[in-house]
mmCIF file of C-alpha atoms in Angstrom:
data_model
loop_
_atom_site.group_PDB
_atom_site.id
_atom_site.type_symbol
_atom_site.label_atom_id
_atom_site.label_comp_id
_atom_site.label_asym_id
_atom_site.label_seq_id
_atom_site.Cartn_x
_atom_site.Cartn_y
_atom_site.Cartn_z
ATOM 1 C CA GLN A 1 -49.878 17.167 44.904
ATOM 2 C CA VAL A 2 -53.862 17.605 43.529
ATOM 3 C CA GLN A 3 -55.072 19.312 40.647
ATOM 4 C CA LEU A 4 -58.742 20.343 40.404
ATOM 5 C CA VAL A 5 -60.677 21.179 37.267
ATOM 6 C CA GLU A 6 -63.881 22.858 37.196
ATOM 7 C CA SER A 7 -66.486 22.940 34.359
ATOM 8 C CA GLY A 8 -69.839 23.337 33.665
ATOM 9 C CA GLY A 9 -70.404 26.836 34.008
ATOM 10 C CA GLY A 10 -72.007 29.365 31.519
ATOM 11 C CA LEU A 11 -74.733 31.703 30.993
ATOM 12 C CA VAL A 12 -78.378 30.637 31.838
ATOM 13 C CA GLN A 13 -81.689 32.507 32.505
ATOM 14 C CA ALA A 14 -83.169 32.667 35.918
ATOM 15 C CA GLY A 15 -84.923 29.728 36.934
ATOM 16 C CA GLY A 16 -82.985 27.470 34.948
ATOM 17 C CA SER A 17 -80.319 24.713 35.960
ATOM 18 C CA LEU A 18 -76.762 23.950 35.468
ATOM 19 C CA ARG A 19 -74.541 20.918 36.616
ATOM 20 C CA LEU A 20 -71.056 21.966 37.527
ATOM 21 C CA SER A 21 -68.392 19.374 37.689
ATOM 22 C CA CYS A 22 -65.120 19.202 39.587
ATOM 23 C CA ALA A 23 -62.521 16.716 38.326
ATOM 24 C CA ALA A 24 -59.516 15.969 40.724
ATOM 25 C CA SER A 25 -56.286 14.461 39.478
ATOM 26 C CA GLY A 26 -52.908 13.907 40.603
ATOM 27 C CA ARG A 27 -51.989 12.143 43.932
ATOM 28 C CA THR A 28 -55.722 12.228 45.042
ATOM 29 C CA GLY A 29 -55.762 9.529 47.511
ATOM 30 C CA SER A 30 -59.001 8.979 49.578
ATOM 31 C CA ASN A 31 -61.058 10.087 52.463
ATOM 32 C CA TYR A 32 -61.084 13.626 51.355
ATOM 33 C CA VAL A 33 -63.823 16.167 51.652
ATOM 34 C CA MET A 34 -64.735 17.922 48.692
ATOM 35 C CA GLY A 35 -66.906 21.394 48.438
ATOM 36 C CA TRP A 36 -67.918 23.995 46.387
ATOM 37 C CA PHE A 37 -67.338 27.954 47.152
ATOM 38 C CA ARG A 38 -68.457 30.989 45.093
ATOM 39 C CA GLN A 39 -66.681 34.177 44.819
ATOM 40 C CA ALA A 40 -67.332 37.516 42.897
ATOM 41 C CA PRO A 41 -64.413 39.556 42.045
ATOM 42 C CA GLY A 42 -63.315 41.716 44.811
ATOM 43 C CA LYS A 43 -65.631 39.749 47.352
ATOM 44 C CA GLU A 44 -64.918 37.249 49.690
ATOM 45 C CA ARG A 45 -65.191 33.753 49.103
ATOM 46 C CA GLU A 46 -68.725 32.247 50.141
ATOM 47 C CA PHE A 47 -69.337 28.626 51.383
ATOM 48 C CA VAL A 48 -71.707 26.932 49.147
ATOM 49 C CA ALA A 49 -71.576 23.155 50.113
ATOM 50 C CA THR A 50 -69.361 20.504 51.111
ATOM 51 C CA ILE A 51 -69.517 16.413 51.193
ATOM 52 C CA ARG A 52 -67.692 14.072 53.113
ATOM 53 C CA TRP A 53 -65.893 11.076 51.073
ATOM 54 C CA SER A 54 -68.823 8.705 51.838
ATOM 55 C CA GLY A 55 -71.403 10.862 50.720
ATOM 56 C CA SER A 56 -73.175 10.362 53.765
ATOM 57 C CA THR A 57 -73.072 13.964 54.957
ATOM 58 C CA THR A 58 -73.661 16.958 53.174
ATOM 59 C CA ILE A 59 -73.619 20.708 54.547
ATOM 60 C CA TYR A 60 -75.237 23.613 52.628
ATOM 61 C CA ALA A 61 -75.375 27.399 52.970
ATOM 62 C CA ASP A 62 -78.792 28.471 53.869
ATOM 63 C CA SER A 63 -78.842 30.459 50.758
ATOM 64 C CA VAL A 64 -78.623 27.571 48.570
ATOM 65 C CA LYS A 65 -80.665 24.915 50.362
ATOM 66 C CA GLY A 66 -83.181 23.152 48.532
ATOM 67 C CA ARG A 67 -81.963 24.765 45.056
ATOM 68 C CA LEU A 68 -78.296 23.318 44.937
ATOM 69 C CA THR A 69 -77.161 19.590 45.429
ATOM 70 C CA ILE A 70 -73.730 18.527 45.887
ATOM 71 C CA SER A 71 -72.789 14.902 45.006
ATOM 72 C CA ARG A 72 -69.625 13.062 44.267
ATOM 73 C CA ASP A 73 -68.309 10.120 42.469
ATOM 74 C CA ASN A 74 -65.256 8.773 43.864
ATOM 75 C CA ALA A 75 -64.673 6.421 41.248
ATOM 76 C CA LYS A 76 -63.963 9.425 38.929
ATOM 77 C CA ASN A 77 -62.534 11.644 41.732
ATOM 78 C CA THR A 78 -65.272 13.984 40.669
ATOM 79 C CA ALA A 79 -67.806 16.222 42.874
ATOM 80 C CA TYR A 80 -70.626 17.943 40.916
ATOM 81 C CA LEU A 81 -72.983 20.516 42.181
ATOM 82 C CA GLN A 82 -76.679 20.377 40.494
ATOM 83 C CA MET A 83 -77.906 23.870 40.211
ATOM 84 C CA ASN A 84 -81.468 24.419 40.048
ATOM 85 C CA SER A 85 -84.039 27.311 40.212
ATOM 86 C CA LEU A 86 -81.311 29.659 39.631
ATOM 87 C CA VAL A 87 -81.683 33.221 40.519
ATOM 88 C CA PRO A 88 -79.227 36.175 39.478
ATOM 89 C CA ALA A 89 -77.772 36.250 42.997
ATOM 90 C CA ASP A 90 -76.044 32.771 41.973
ATOM 91 C CA THR A 91 -74.180 34.454 39.551
ATOM 92 C CA ASP A 92 -70.205 34.057 40.651
ATOM 93 C CA GLY A 93 -67.210 32.080 39.730
ATOM 94 C CA TYR A 94 -67.889 28.731 41.559
ATOM 95 C CA TYR A 95 -64.822 27.036 42.858
ATOM 96 C CA CYS A 96 -64.021 23.689 44.111
ATOM 97 C CA GLU A 97 -62.016 22.495 47.004
ATOM 98 C CA ALA A 98 -60.334 19.377 48.241
ATOM 99 C CA ALA A 99 -59.633 19.034 51.775
ATOM 100 C CA TYR A 100 -57.357 16.453 53.171
ATOM 101 C CA THR A 101 -56.450 15.965 57.147
ATOM 102 C CA VAL A 102 -52.922 14.639 57.717
ATOM 103 C CA PHE A 103 -52.356 13.078 60.608
ATOM 104 C CA VAL A 104 -48.772 13.446 62.378
ATOM 105 C CA PRO A 105 -47.386 12.531 65.770
ATOM 106 C CA THR A 106 -48.162 15.458 67.435
ATOM 107 C CA THR A 107 -50.961 17.034 65.514
ATOM 108 C CA THR A 108 -52.841 17.287 62.315
ATOM 109 C CA ARG A 109 -52.558 19.287 59.321
ATOM 110 C CA LYS A 110 -55.109 20.340 56.822
ATOM 111 C CA ASP A 111 -54.042 20.328 52.856
ATOM 112 C CA ILE A 112 -56.396 22.286 51.103
ATOM 113 C CA TYR A 113 -56.507 22.333 47.217
ATOM 114 C CA TRP A 114 -58.486 24.470 44.910
ATOM 115 C CA GLY A 115 -59.593 24.538 41.295
ATOM 116 C CA GLN A 116 -59.416 27.667 39.106
ATOM 117 C CA GLY A 117 -63.092 28.098 39.072
ATOM 118 C CA THR A 118 -65.980 28.268 36.589
ATOM 119 C CA LYS A 119 -67.823 31.235 35.677
ATOM 120 C CA VAL A 120 -71.974 31.081 36.291
ATOM 121 C CA THR A 121 -74.105 33.817 35.360
ATOM 122 C CA ILE A 122 -77.628 34.040 35.805
ATOM 123 C CA SER A 123 -79.644 36.394 33.557
ATOM 124 C CA SER A 124 -83.147 38.236 35.043
#
C-alpha cells in the first residue's frame, strides 16, 4: 500500500509561481509512474502531467505546456510540479498519482494511488 501527500498549494497572484510536492510513503517500491491531475469541485479530474520512473519521459497537457514542469526525486519518493506564469484557470485542487503495473501470469494489472490534494488559487 502506498500513501501520497501533496503540499505546496496556496494563493498566488496571476503571473506568480508555486511548487507543489507529492511525497510517497509506505510500500513504494520502484518503477512507478507519477503524475499530477487537477480537479475543481463538481468537475471531472483533468490530466496535467506525468513522468516515468527514470524521469526520461514526461507528458503534459496542452494547457500547461511551457508553464508547468514535472520532476521527481526517487531517493525521496517525491514528485514535484513547478508552476510558473500561473493564470486564474489554473485554480483547482491538484492531486498526485502513483501508478504501478503489476505483471501476473495471464495479464497485467494497474494499481493506482491518489493523494488527497492540495488547493491552488490564482487571483486575477
